Structure formats: structure tokens, C-alpha cells
């Protein structure tokens, strides 16, 4: 009888830890975006590269496979979008490695070690990728996959 109680306790503890972890991995790492609207979110599973499986929603069993994420925000003005991107860099303690302009979109590649595993681009590890295109901001960890 004692053996059954211990297994029930251990099982309950594992479920509680799983729920706690799932809630933690679903939190918003992007900070306050009160003037912007989160319009889309994608999760990268199994690989931090373009070979990743991309899903719009994840389940508890997917949390251990998440290797990155992309979120798209739309702001009322271009200035608000730019301010949000700069604030995000600051709140994440990110260091800009390089910037480029692609098809009119400003791409910022930064190191932000608290964002998790990065990908190596041009000799540096990139953990955070921000794409600003007009009133739209795309944030990716480690980078934004797909079109801008």
C-alpha cells in the first residue's frame, strides 16, 4: 500500500511540474506591447533552423521540442513600431551584432543570451532577430523564418 502512495505522489508531482513548465513556456517573452497588437505567433520545433517544423499552436508534449518562436506585432505608427523594437533590445539585454535592409525591411540581428540557443551567422551567435517593416514588427528567436 505504501508503494502505491509513493507512486501516486510522484505521478502527481510530475503532472504539476509539467503544467508549471507548460505555463512558463507559453508566457510572453516580448515584454509590454500595449500600443501594438499581436497578430500572429509561430513556434519552431526540433531545429533552430529553416528545417524546423513550424506550428501556430503547441501542446504540452511540444514544449520540450520548442527551439524558437516568431511573433508579429502591428502598431498604429511606424515610430511606435521602431520604439518597441528598441525597447525590446534593451529589456532583453541584447547587443546588436549587425543590421541590414532587405526589401525595405530593417533587419536587426542581436545576441541576447537569455533568449536561449542561437544560430551562428557570420561568425557570431544570433539569439534575437527583429524585422521592422513600416508599422509591422516581427520578432524571432533565434531568427525569423519565412518572408518579411
Short mmCIF file of N, CA, C and O in Angstrom, two decimals:
data_model
loop_
_atom_site.label_atom_id
_atom_site.label_comp_id
_atom_site.label_asym_id
_atom_site.label_seq_id
_atom_site.Cartn_x
_atom_site.Cartn_y
_atom_site.Cartn_z
N UNK A 1 0.81 -1.19 0.00
CA UNK A 1 0.00 0.00 0.00
C UNK A 1 0.86 1.27 0.00
O UNK A 1 0.55 2.22 -0.68
N UNK A 2 1.95 1.21 0.78
CA UNK A 2 2.85 2.36 0.83
C UNK A 2 3.46 2.65 -0.54
O UNK A 2 3.63 3.79 -0.93
N UNK A 3 3.79 1.59 -1.26
CA UNK A 3 4.39 1.70 -2.59
C UNK A 3 3.45 2.46 -3.54
O UNK A 3 3.88 3.32 -4.29
N UNK A 4 2.16 2.15 -3.48
CA UNK A 4 1.17 2.80 -4.34
C UNK A 4 1.06 4.28 -4.00
O UNK A 4 0.96 5.13 -4.89
N UNK A 5 1.10 4.63 -2.73
CA UNK A 5 1.02 6.04 -2.33
C UNK A 5 2.21 6.84 -2.87
O UNK A 5 2.06 7.97 -3.31
N UNK A 6 3.41 6.26 -2.77
CA UNK A 6 4.59 6.96 -3.28
C UNK A 6 4.49 7.19 -4.78
O UNK A 6 4.82 8.26 -5.27
N UNK A 7 4.05 6.19 -5.53
CA UNK A 7 3.92 6.35 -6.97
C UNK A 7 2.85 7.37 -7.32
O UNK A 7 2.99 8.15 -8.26
N UNK A 8 1.77 7.42 -6.55
CA UNK A 8 0.72 8.41 -6.77
C UNK A 8 1.26 9.81 -6.50
O UNK A 8 0.99 10.76 -7.25
N UNK A 9 2.07 9.95 -5.43
CA UNK A 9 2.67 11.23 -5.11
C UNK A 9 3.65 11.67 -6.19
O UNK A 9 3.63 12.82 -6.64
N UNK A 10 4.48 10.75 -6.63
CA UNK A 10 5.46 11.07 -7.68
C UNK A 10 4.74 11.42 -8.98
O UNK A 10 5.10 12.39 -9.66
N UNK A 11 3.71 10.69 -9.33
CA UNK A 11 2.94 10.98 -10.53
C UNK A 11 2.28 12.34 -10.47
O UNK A 11 2.31 13.11 -11.44
N UNK A 12 1.70 12.68 -9.33
CA UNK A 12 1.07 13.99 -9.15
C UNK A 12 2.10 15.11 -9.26
O UNK A 12 1.84 16.16 -9.85
N UNK A 13 3.27 14.89 -8.69
CA UNK A 13 4.33 15.88 -8.75
C UNK A 13 4.79 16.10 -10.19
O UNK A 13 4.99 17.24 -10.62
N UNK A 14 4.93 15.02 -10.95
CA UNK A 14 5.34 15.14 -12.36
C UNK A 14 4.31 15.92 -13.16
O UNK A 14 4.66 16.75 -13.99
N UNK A 15 3.04 15.67 -12.93
CA UNK A 15 1.98 16.40 -13.63
C UNK A 15 2.04 17.88 -13.25
O UNK A 15 1.94 18.76 -14.11
N UNK A 16 2.23 18.19 -11.97
CA UNK A 16 2.30 19.58 -11.52
C UNK A 16 3.49 20.31 -12.16
O UNK A 16 3.37 21.44 -12.62
N UNK A 17 4.64 19.64 -12.22
CA UNK A 17 5.82 20.23 -12.83
C UNK A 17 5.57 20.45 -14.32
O UNK A 17 5.94 21.49 -14.88
N UNK A 18 4.94 19.49 -14.98
CA UNK A 18 4.63 19.62 -16.40
C UNK A 18 3.71 20.81 -16.67
O UNK A 18 3.94 21.58 -17.60
N UNK A 19 2.69 20.97 -15.87
CA UNK A 19 1.77 22.10 -16.04
C UNK A 19 2.49 23.41 -15.79
O UNK A 19 2.32 24.38 -16.52
N UNK A 20 3.34 23.46 -14.76
CA UNK A 20 4.10 24.66 -14.46
C UNK A 20 5.02 25.01 -15.62
O UNK A 20 5.11 26.15 -16.05
N UNK A 21 5.70 24.00 -16.19
CA UNK A 21 6.61 24.23 -17.32
C UNK A 21 5.84 24.71 -18.53
O UNK A 21 6.23 25.64 -19.22
N UNK A 22 4.69 24.08 -18.81
CA UNK A 22 3.88 24.46 -19.97
C UNK A 22 3.43 25.91 -19.84
O UNK A 22 3.50 26.68 -20.79
N UNK A 23 2.99 26.30 -18.65
CA UNK A 23 2.57 27.68 -18.43
C UNK A 23 3.75 28.63 -18.62
O UNK A 23 3.61 29.71 -19.18
N UNK A 24 4.92 28.21 -18.19
CA UNK A 24 6.11 29.04 -18.34
C UNK A 24 6.54 29.22 -19.77
O UNK A 24 6.94 30.30 -20.19
N UNK A 25 6.43 28.16 -20.58
CA UNK A 25 6.88 28.28 -21.97
C UNK A 25 5.86 29.03 -22.82
O UNK A 25 6.16 29.42 -23.92
N UNK A 26 4.67 29.27 -22.32
CA UNK A 26 3.65 29.99 -23.06
C UNK A 26 3.61 31.47 -22.69
O UNK A 26 2.83 32.22 -23.22
N UNK A 27 4.46 31.91 -21.75
CA UNK A 27 4.44 33.30 -21.35
C UNK A 27 5.03 34.17 -22.46
O UNK A 27 5.79 33.71 -23.30
N UNK A 28 4.69 35.44 -22.42
CA UNK A 28 5.13 36.38 -23.43
C UNK A 28 6.54 36.89 -23.10
O UNK A 28 6.69 37.69 -22.19
N UNK A 29 7.57 36.48 -23.85
CA UNK A 29 8.92 36.96 -23.58
C UNK A 29 9.19 38.31 -24.22
O UNK A 29 10.28 38.84 -24.11
N UNK A 30 8.21 38.87 -24.91
CA UNK A 30 8.44 40.06 -25.70
C UNK A 30 8.17 41.35 -24.96
O UNK A 30 8.28 42.42 -25.51
N UNK A 31 7.80 41.25 -23.69
CA UNK A 31 7.58 42.45 -22.90
C UNK A 31 6.25 43.12 -23.19
O UNK A 31 5.36 42.56 -23.82
N UNK A 32 6.13 44.34 -22.75
CA UNK A 32 4.89 45.09 -22.89
C UNK A 32 4.73 45.58 -24.33
O UNK A 32 5.64 46.13 -24.92
N UNK A 33 3.58 45.36 -24.91
CA UNK A 33 3.31 45.84 -26.27
C UNK A 33 1.93 46.48 -26.31
O UNK A 33 1.13 46.24 -27.19
N UNK A 34 1.67 47.35 -25.35
CA UNK A 34 0.33 47.91 -25.18
C UNK A 34 -0.15 48.67 -26.41
O UNK A 34 -1.34 48.69 -26.68
N UNK A 35 0.73 49.30 -27.16
CA UNK A 35 0.28 50.04 -28.33
C UNK A 35 0.25 49.17 -29.58
O UNK A 35 -0.24 49.58 -30.61
N UNK A 36 0.77 47.97 -29.49
CA UNK A 36 0.78 47.07 -30.63
C UNK A 36 -0.17 45.91 -30.42
O UNK A 36 -0.57 45.60 -29.31
N UNK A 37 -0.52 45.27 -31.51
CA UNK A 37 -1.42 44.13 -31.46
C UNK A 37 -0.67 42.90 -31.96
O UNK A 37 -0.11 42.91 -33.05
N UNK A 38 -0.65 41.85 -31.12
CA UNK A 38 -0.03 40.60 -31.52
C UNK A 38 -0.96 39.94 -32.53
O UNK A 38 -2.08 39.59 -32.21
N UNK A 39 -0.51 39.84 -33.77
CA UNK A 39 -1.39 39.32 -34.83
C UNK A 39 -1.10 37.86 -35.19
O UNK A 39 -1.98 37.19 -35.71
N UNK A 40 0.11 37.41 -34.93
CA UNK A 40 0.47 36.05 -35.34
C UNK A 40 1.61 35.55 -34.46
O UNK A 40 2.47 36.33 -34.06
N UNK A 41 1.60 34.26 -34.20
CA UNK A 41 2.68 33.64 -33.43
C UNK A 41 2.93 32.25 -34.00
O UNK A 41 1.99 31.53 -34.28
N UNK A 42 4.20 31.93 -34.19
CA UNK A 42 4.58 30.60 -34.67
C UNK A 42 5.68 30.05 -33.78
O UNK A 42 6.51 30.80 -33.27
N UNK A 43 5.68 28.75 -33.61
CA UNK A 43 6.70 28.07 -32.82
C UNK A 43 7.53 27.19 -33.73
O UNK A 43 7.00 26.53 -34.62
N UNK A 44 8.85 27.18 -33.51
CA UNK A 44 9.75 26.32 -34.26
C UNK A 44 10.06 25.11 -33.40
O UNK A 44 10.47 25.25 -32.25
N UNK A 45 9.87 23.93 -33.96
CA UNK A 45 10.09 22.70 -33.21
C UNK A 45 11.22 21.89 -33.81
O UNK A 45 11.40 21.84 -35.03
N UNK A 46 11.99 21.24 -32.95
CA UNK A 46 13.01 20.24 -33.28
C UNK A 46 14.31 20.79 -33.85
O UNK A 46 15.32 20.12 -33.79
N UNK A 47 14.32 21.99 -34.43
CA UNK A 47 15.53 22.53 -35.03
C UNK A 47 15.50 24.05 -35.01
O UNK A 47 14.48 24.64 -35.33
N UNK A 48 16.62 24.70 -34.64
CA UNK A 48 16.67 26.17 -34.67
C UNK A 48 17.07 26.69 -36.05
O UNK A 48 17.77 27.68 -36.18
N UNK A 49 16.64 26.03 -37.11
CA UNK A 49 16.98 26.42 -38.47
C UNK A 49 15.72 26.41 -39.33
O UNK A 49 14.63 26.09 -38.86
N UNK A 50 15.88 26.70 -40.60
CA UNK A 50 14.73 26.69 -41.50
C UNK A 50 14.18 25.27 -41.71
O UNK A 50 13.13 25.11 -42.31
N UNK A 51 14.87 24.27 -41.19
CA UNK A 51 14.39 22.89 -41.26
C UNK A 51 13.41 22.57 -40.14
O UNK A 51 12.88 21.47 -40.06
N UNK A 52 13.13 23.53 -39.27
CA UNK A 52 12.25 23.31 -38.13
C UNK A 52 10.81 23.05 -38.59
O UNK A 52 10.38 23.54 -39.63
N UNK A 53 10.10 22.28 -37.80
CA UNK A 53 8.66 22.14 -38.00
C UNK A 53 8.03 23.40 -37.42
O UNK A 53 8.32 23.77 -36.29
N UNK A 54 7.19 24.08 -38.19
CA UNK A 54 6.60 25.34 -37.75
C UNK A 54 5.12 25.11 -37.46
O UNK A 54 4.39 24.60 -38.30
N UNK A 55 4.70 25.48 -36.23
CA UNK A 55 3.33 25.30 -35.80
C UNK A 55 2.80 26.59 -35.20
O UNK A 55 3.53 27.30 -34.52
N UNK A 56 1.51 26.86 -35.43
CA UNK A 56 0.88 28.06 -34.86
C UNK A 56 0.50 27.85 -33.40
O UNK A 56 0.44 28.79 -32.63
N UNK A 57 0.25 26.60 -33.02
CA UNK A 57 -0.12 26.29 -31.65
C UNK A 57 0.69 25.09 -31.18
O UNK A 57 1.06 24.24 -31.98
N UNK A 58 0.96 25.05 -29.89
CA UNK A 58 1.69 23.91 -29.33
C UNK A 58 0.90 23.32 -28.18
O UNK A 58 0.07 23.98 -27.56
N UNK A 59 1.17 22.07 -27.94
CA UNK A 59 0.56 21.36 -26.83
C UNK A 59 1.63 21.08 -25.79
O UNK A 59 2.82 21.30 -26.03
N UNK A 60 1.22 20.56 -24.65
CA UNK A 60 2.16 20.29 -23.57
C UNK A 60 3.32 19.42 -24.04
O UNK A 60 4.47 19.70 -23.73
N UNK A 61 3.03 18.40 -24.81
CA UNK A 61 4.10 17.49 -25.26
C UNK A 61 5.08 18.18 -26.20
O UNK A 61 6.20 17.71 -26.38
N UNK A 62 4.70 19.31 -26.81
CA UNK A 62 5.59 20.04 -27.72
C UNK A 62 6.59 20.93 -27.00
O UNK A 62 7.58 21.34 -27.59
N UNK A 63 6.34 21.25 -25.74
CA UNK A 63 7.18 22.22 -25.03
C UNK A 63 8.65 21.81 -25.01
O UNK A 63 9.53 22.66 -25.08
N UNK A 64 8.93 20.54 -24.91
CA UNK A 64 10.32 20.08 -24.86
C UNK A 64 10.99 20.12 -26.22
O UNK A 64 12.20 19.98 -26.32
N UNK A 65 10.20 20.32 -27.29
CA UNK A 65 10.75 20.35 -28.64
C UNK A 65 10.87 21.75 -29.20
O UNK A 65 11.37 21.93 -30.31
N UNK A 66 10.41 22.77 -28.48
CA UNK A 66 10.45 24.14 -28.99
C UNK A 66 11.89 24.63 -29.03
O UNK A 66 12.60 24.59 -28.04
N UNK A 67 12.32 25.06 -30.21
CA UNK A 67 13.67 25.58 -30.38
C UNK A 67 13.67 27.06 -30.76
O UNK A 67 14.74 27.66 -30.87
N UNK A 68 12.49 27.63 -30.98
CA UNK A 68 12.41 29.03 -31.33
C UNK A 68 10.97 29.45 -31.51
O UNK A 68 10.05 28.65 -31.39
N UNK A 69 10.81 30.75 -31.80
CA UNK A 69 9.47 31.31 -31.90
C UNK A 69 9.51 32.57 -32.74
O UNK A 69 10.52 33.25 -32.81
N UNK A 70 8.37 32.86 -33.38
CA UNK A 70 8.23 34.12 -34.11
C UNK A 70 6.90 34.75 -33.70
O UNK A 70 5.89 34.07 -33.59
N UNK A 71 6.93 36.06 -33.47
CA UNK A 71 5.71 36.80 -33.16
C UNK A 71 5.67 38.03 -34.05
O UNK A 71 6.71 38.64 -34.32
N UNK A 72 4.47 38.37 -34.51
CA UNK A 72 4.30 39.55 -35.36
C UNK A 72 3.37 40.53 -34.64
O UNK A 72 2.28 40.16 -34.21
N UNK A 73 3.82 41.78 -34.53
CA UNK A 73 3.05 42.84 -33.90
C UNK A 73 2.77 43.93 -34.93
O UNK A 73 3.63 44.24 -35.75
N UNK A 74 1.60 44.52 -34.86
CA UNK A 74 1.24 45.65 -35.72
C UNK A 74 0.95 46.84 -34.82
O UNK A 74 0.18 46.73 -33.86
N UNK A 75 1.56 47.97 -35.15
CA UNK A 75 1.43 49.19 -34.36
C UNK A 75 0.67 50.26 -35.12
O UNK A 75 0.50 50.16 -36.33
N UNK A 76 0.24 51.30 -34.42
CA UNK A 76 -0.52 52.38 -35.04
C UNK A 76 0.35 53.26 -35.92
O UNK A 76 -0.11 53.81 -36.91
N UNK A 77 1.62 53.42 -35.53
CA UNK A 77 2.54 54.26 -36.30
C UNK A 77 3.87 53.53 -36.49
O UNK A 77 4.21 52.62 -35.73
N UNK A 78 4.63 54.00 -37.47
CA UNK A 78 5.96 53.44 -37.70
C UNK A 78 6.90 53.78 -36.55
O UNK A 78 7.75 52.97 -36.18
N UNK A 79 6.71 54.95 -35.97
CA UNK A 79 7.54 55.36 -34.84
C UNK A 79 7.30 54.45 -33.63
O UNK A 79 8.24 54.08 -32.93
N UNK A 80 6.05 54.08 -33.39
CA UNK A 80 5.74 53.17 -32.28
C UNK A 80 6.36 51.80 -32.52
O UNK A 80 6.87 51.17 -31.58
N UNK A 81 6.37 51.35 -33.76
CA UNK A 81 6.99 50.06 -34.08
C UNK A 81 8.49 50.11 -33.82
O UNK A 81 9.06 49.20 -33.22
N UNK A 82 9.13 51.20 -34.24
CA UNK A 82 10.56 51.35 -34.02
C UNK A 82 10.90 51.46 -32.53
O UNK A 82 11.85 50.84 -32.06
N UNK A 83 10.09 52.22 -31.78
CA UNK A 83 10.31 52.34 -30.33
C UNK A 83 10.19 50.99 -29.64
O UNK A 83 10.98 50.65 -28.76
N UNK A 84 9.21 50.19 -30.05
CA UNK A 84 9.02 48.87 -29.46
C UNK A 84 10.24 47.99 -29.72
O UNK A 84 10.73 47.31 -28.81
N UNK A 85 10.75 48.01 -30.94
CA UNK A 85 11.92 47.19 -31.28
C UNK A 85 13.12 47.59 -30.42
O UNK A 85 13.83 46.72 -29.89
N UNK A 86 13.34 48.89 -30.25
CA UNK A 86 14.47 49.36 -29.45
C UNK A 86 14.28 49.00 -27.97
O UNK A 86 15.21 48.60 -27.29
N UNK A 87 13.04 49.12 -27.49
CA UNK A 87 12.74 48.76 -26.10
C UNK A 87 12.96 47.27 -25.87
O UNK A 87 13.48 46.86 -24.84
N UNK A 88 12.58 46.46 -26.84
CA UNK A 88 12.76 45.02 -26.73
C UNK A 88 14.25 44.66 -26.64
O UNK A 88 14.64 43.84 -25.81
N UNK A 89 15.06 45.29 -27.47
CA UNK A 89 16.50 45.05 -27.40
C UNK A 89 17.03 45.38 -26.01
O UNK A 89 17.82 44.63 -25.43
N UNK A 90 16.58 46.50 -25.48
CA UNK A 90 17.06 46.94 -24.16
C UNK A 90 16.59 46.00 -23.05
O UNK A 90 17.38 45.59 -22.20
N UNK A 91 15.30 45.64 -23.04
CA UNK A 91 14.78 44.81 -21.96
C UNK A 91 15.35 43.39 -21.99
O UNK A 91 15.44 42.75 -20.94
N UNK A 92 15.76 42.92 -23.15
CA UNK A 92 16.34 41.58 -23.25
C UNK A 92 17.86 41.60 -23.07
O UNK A 92 18.50 40.56 -23.14
N UNK A 93 18.43 42.78 -22.85
CA UNK A 93 19.88 42.88 -22.66
C UNK A 93 20.63 42.47 -23.92
O UNK A 93 21.71 41.89 -23.85
N UNK A 94 20.06 42.79 -25.07
CA UNK A 94 20.62 42.36 -26.36
C UNK A 94 21.67 43.33 -26.88
O UNK A 94 21.56 44.54 -26.68
N UNK A 95 22.65 42.76 -27.55
CA UNK A 95 23.69 43.53 -28.20
C UNK A 95 23.54 43.34 -29.70
O UNK A 95 23.57 42.20 -30.19
N UNK A 96 23.40 44.43 -30.44
CA UNK A 96 23.23 44.34 -31.89
C UNK A 96 24.55 43.90 -32.51
O UNK A 96 25.59 44.51 -32.28
N UNK A 97 24.48 42.83 -33.30
CA UNK A 97 25.67 42.31 -33.98
C UNK A 97 25.79 42.98 -35.35
O UNK A 97 26.85 43.46 -35.72
N UNK A 98 24.69 43.00 -36.10
CA UNK A 98 24.67 43.72 -37.37
C UNK A 98 23.23 43.99 -37.79
O UNK A 98 22.30 43.40 -37.27
N UNK A 99 23.10 44.92 -38.73
CA UNK A 99 21.80 45.27 -39.30
C UNK A 99 21.92 45.23 -40.81
O UNK A 99 23.00 45.44 -41.36
N UNK A 100 20.77 44.99 -41.45
CA UNK A 100 20.72 45.05 -42.90
C UNK A 100 19.32 45.45 -43.32
O UNK A 100 18.37 45.35 -42.53
N UNK A 101 19.18 45.91 -44.55
CA UNK A 101 17.87 46.23 -45.10
C UNK A 101 17.59 45.25 -46.23
O UNK A 101 18.40 45.11 -47.15
N UNK A 102 16.45 44.56 -46.12
CA UNK A 102 16.05 43.58 -47.12
C UNK A 102 14.65 43.93 -47.60
O UNK A 102 13.71 43.95 -46.80
N UNK A 103 14.53 44.24 -48.88
CA UNK A 103 13.23 44.59 -49.49
C UNK A 103 12.50 45.66 -48.68
O UNK A 103 11.30 45.56 -48.44
N UNK A 104 13.23 46.66 -48.22
CA UNK A 104 12.63 47.76 -47.48
C UNK A 104 12.40 47.50 -46.01
O UNK A 104 11.94 48.37 -45.28
N UNK A 105 12.72 46.31 -45.54
CA UNK A 105 12.55 45.97 -44.12
C UNK A 105 13.90 46.07 -43.41
O UNK A 105 14.92 45.59 -43.91
N UNK A 106 13.90 46.69 -42.24
CA UNK A 106 15.12 46.80 -41.44
C UNK A 106 15.25 45.55 -40.58
O UNK A 106 14.37 45.23 -39.78
N UNK A 107 16.35 44.83 -40.75
CA UNK A 107 16.59 43.58 -40.01
C UNK A 107 17.71 43.81 -39.00
O UNK A 107 18.80 44.24 -39.36
N UNK A 108 17.41 43.50 -37.76
CA UNK A 108 18.38 43.66 -36.67
C UNK A 108 18.70 42.28 -36.13
O UNK A 108 17.80 41.54 -35.72
N UNK A 109 19.98 41.91 -36.12
CA UNK A 109 20.44 40.63 -35.60
C UNK A 109 21.20 40.91 -34.31
O UNK A 109 22.14 41.71 -34.30
N UNK A 110 20.79 40.27 -33.22
CA UNK A 110 21.38 40.60 -31.92
C UNK A 110 21.70 39.35 -31.11
O UNK A 110 21.10 38.30 -31.30
N UNK A 111 22.66 39.53 -30.21
CA UNK A 111 22.96 38.50 -29.23
C UNK A 111 22.19 38.84 -27.96
O UNK A 111 22.30 39.97 -27.46
N UNK A 112 21.41 37.88 -27.49
CA UNK A 112 20.65 38.05 -26.25
C UNK A 112 20.64 36.69 -25.58
O UNK A 112 19.74 35.88 -25.79
N UNK A 113 21.65 36.44 -24.80
CA UNK A 113 21.87 35.09 -24.27
C UNK A 113 20.71 34.55 -23.45
O UNK A 113 20.51 33.35 -23.39
N UNK A 114 19.90 35.42 -22.87
CA UNK A 114 18.77 34.92 -22.10
C UNK A 114 17.65 34.41 -23.00
O UNK A 114 16.68 33.85 -22.51
N UNK A 115 17.76 34.58 -24.31
CA UNK A 115 16.74 34.11 -25.24
C UNK A 115 16.95 32.64 -25.62
O UNK A 115 16.17 32.10 -26.37
N UNK A 116 17.98 32.00 -25.12
CA UNK A 116 18.18 30.59 -25.42
C UNK A 116 19.25 30.37 -26.47
O UNK A 116 20.06 31.25 -26.75
N UNK A 117 19.22 29.20 -27.07
CA UNK A 117 20.22 28.82 -28.07
C UNK A 117 20.15 29.74 -29.28
O UNK A 117 19.09 30.16 -29.70
N UNK A 118 21.30 30.02 -29.83
CA UNK A 118 21.35 30.87 -31.01
C UNK A 118 21.81 30.09 -32.22
O UNK A 118 22.07 28.90 -32.15
N UNK A 119 21.86 30.79 -33.34
CA UNK A 119 22.40 30.21 -34.57
C UNK A 119 23.60 31.05 -34.98
O UNK A 119 23.64 32.26 -34.74
N UNK A 120 24.56 30.41 -35.60
CA UNK A 120 25.79 31.10 -35.99
C UNK A 120 25.60 31.72 -37.38
O UNK A 120 25.32 31.03 -38.35
N UNK A 121 25.75 33.04 -37.43
CA UNK A 121 25.65 33.77 -38.69
C UNK A 121 26.85 34.71 -38.77
O UNK A 121 27.04 35.55 -37.88
N UNK A 122 27.64 34.56 -39.81
CA UNK A 122 28.79 35.44 -39.99
C UNK A 122 29.78 35.43 -38.84
O UNK A 122 30.34 36.45 -38.50
N UNK A 123 29.96 34.29 -38.19
CA UNK A 123 30.93 34.17 -37.12
C UNK A 123 30.43 34.55 -35.74
O UNK A 123 31.16 34.46 -34.77
N UNK A 124 29.18 34.98 -35.63
CA UNK A 124 28.61 35.35 -34.32
C UNK A 124 27.33 34.57 -34.08
O UNK A 124 26.62 34.22 -35.01
N UNK A 125 27.05 34.32 -32.81
CA UNK A 125 25.79 33.66 -32.47
C UNK A 125 24.69 34.71 -32.37
O UNK A 125 24.84 35.71 -31.68
N UNK A 126 23.60 34.45 -33.07
CA UNK A 126 22.43 35.33 -33.06
C UNK A 126 21.33 34.65 -32.26
O UNK A 126 20.99 33.49 -32.51
N UNK A 127 20.79 35.37 -31.28
CA UNK A 127 19.73 34.83 -30.43
C UNK A 127 18.39 35.53 -30.69
O UNK A 127 17.35 35.00 -30.35
N UNK A 128 18.45 36.73 -31.24
CA UNK A 128 17.25 37.55 -31.41
C UNK A 128 17.32 38.25 -32.75
O UNK A 128 18.32 38.88 -33.09
N UNK A 129 16.24 38.14 -33.52
CA UNK A 129 16.16 38.76 -34.84
C UNK A 129 14.88 39.60 -34.87
O UNK A 129 13.80 39.10 -34.60
N UNK A 130 15.03 40.87 -35.17
CA UNK A 130 13.89 41.78 -35.23
C UNK A 130 13.82 42.36 -36.64
O UNK A 130 14.81 42.86 -37.16
N UNK A 131 12.64 42.27 -37.24
CA UNK A 131 12.41 42.81 -38.58
C UNK A 131 11.34 43.90 -38.48
O UNK A 131 10.22 43.63 -38.06
N UNK A 132 11.72 45.13 -38.85
CA UNK A 132 10.79 46.26 -38.80
C UNK A 132 10.44 46.65 -40.23
O UNK A 132 11.32 46.99 -41.02
N UNK A 133 9.16 46.57 -40.54
CA UNK A 133 8.70 46.91 -41.87
C UNK A 133 7.45 47.78 -41.74
O UNK A 133 6.35 47.27 -41.54
N UNK A 134 7.66 49.08 -41.80
CA UNK A 134 6.54 50.01 -41.62
C UNK A 134 6.00 49.93 -40.20
O UNK A 134 6.73 50.09 -39.24
N UNK A 135 4.71 49.63 -40.08
CA UNK A 135 4.06 49.53 -38.77
C UNK A 135 4.11 48.12 -38.20
O UNK A 135 3.55 47.85 -37.15
N UNK A 136 4.80 47.24 -38.88
CA UNK A 136 4.84 45.82 -38.50
C UNK A 136 6.21 45.44 -37.97
O UNK A 136 7.24 45.79 -38.55
N UNK A 137 6.22 44.72 -36.84
CA UNK A 137 7.47 44.23 -36.24
C UNK A 137 7.37 42.72 -36.09
O UNK A 137 6.41 42.21 -35.51
N UNK A 138 8.35 42.02 -36.65
CA UNK A 138 8.45 40.58 -36.47
C UNK A 138 9.63 40.31 -35.55
O UNK A 138 10.72 40.83 -35.76
N UNK A 139 9.40 39.49 -34.55
CA UNK A 139 10.45 39.14 -33.59
C UNK A 139 10.64 37.64 -33.65
O UNK A 139 9.68 36.88 -33.51
N UNK A 140 11.88 37.21 -33.85
CA UNK A 140 12.15 35.78 -33.91
C UNK A 140 13.29 35.38 -33.01
O UNK A 140 14.24 36.12 -32.82
N UNK A 141 13.15 34.20 -32.42
CA UNK A 141 14.23 33.61 -31.66
C UNK A 141 14.44 32.21 -32.21
O UNK A 141 13.50 31.45 -32.23
N UNK A 142 15.56 31.83 -32.70
CA UNK A 142 16.74 32.67 -32.85
C UNK A 142 16.63 33.64 -34.03
O UNK A 142 17.15 34.74 -33.96
N UNK A 143 15.96 33.27 -35.12
CA UNK A 143 15.77 34.21 -36.23
C UNK A 143 14.37 34.03 -36.80
O UNK A 143 13.68 33.04 -36.51
N UNK A 144 13.95 34.99 -37.61
CA UNK A 144 12.65 34.93 -38.28
C UNK A 144 12.80 34.08 -39.53
O UNK A 144 13.67 34.36 -40.36
N UNK A 145 11.99 33.06 -39.65
CA UNK A 145 11.98 32.23 -40.85
C UNK A 145 10.80 32.62 -41.71
O UNK A 145 9.78 33.08 -41.21
N UNK A 146 10.93 32.46 -43.01
CA UNK A 146 9.85 32.82 -43.92
C UNK A 146 10.05 34.23 -44.43
O UNK A 146 11.09 34.85 -44.25
N UNK A 147 9.03 34.78 -45.08
CA UNK A 147 9.12 36.12 -45.66
C UNK A 147 8.94 37.21 -44.63
O UNK A 147 8.41 37.01 -43.56
N UNK A 148 9.44 38.40 -44.99
CA UNK A 148 9.31 39.55 -44.12
C UNK A 148 8.11 40.37 -44.54
O UNK A 148 7.68 41.27 -44.01
#
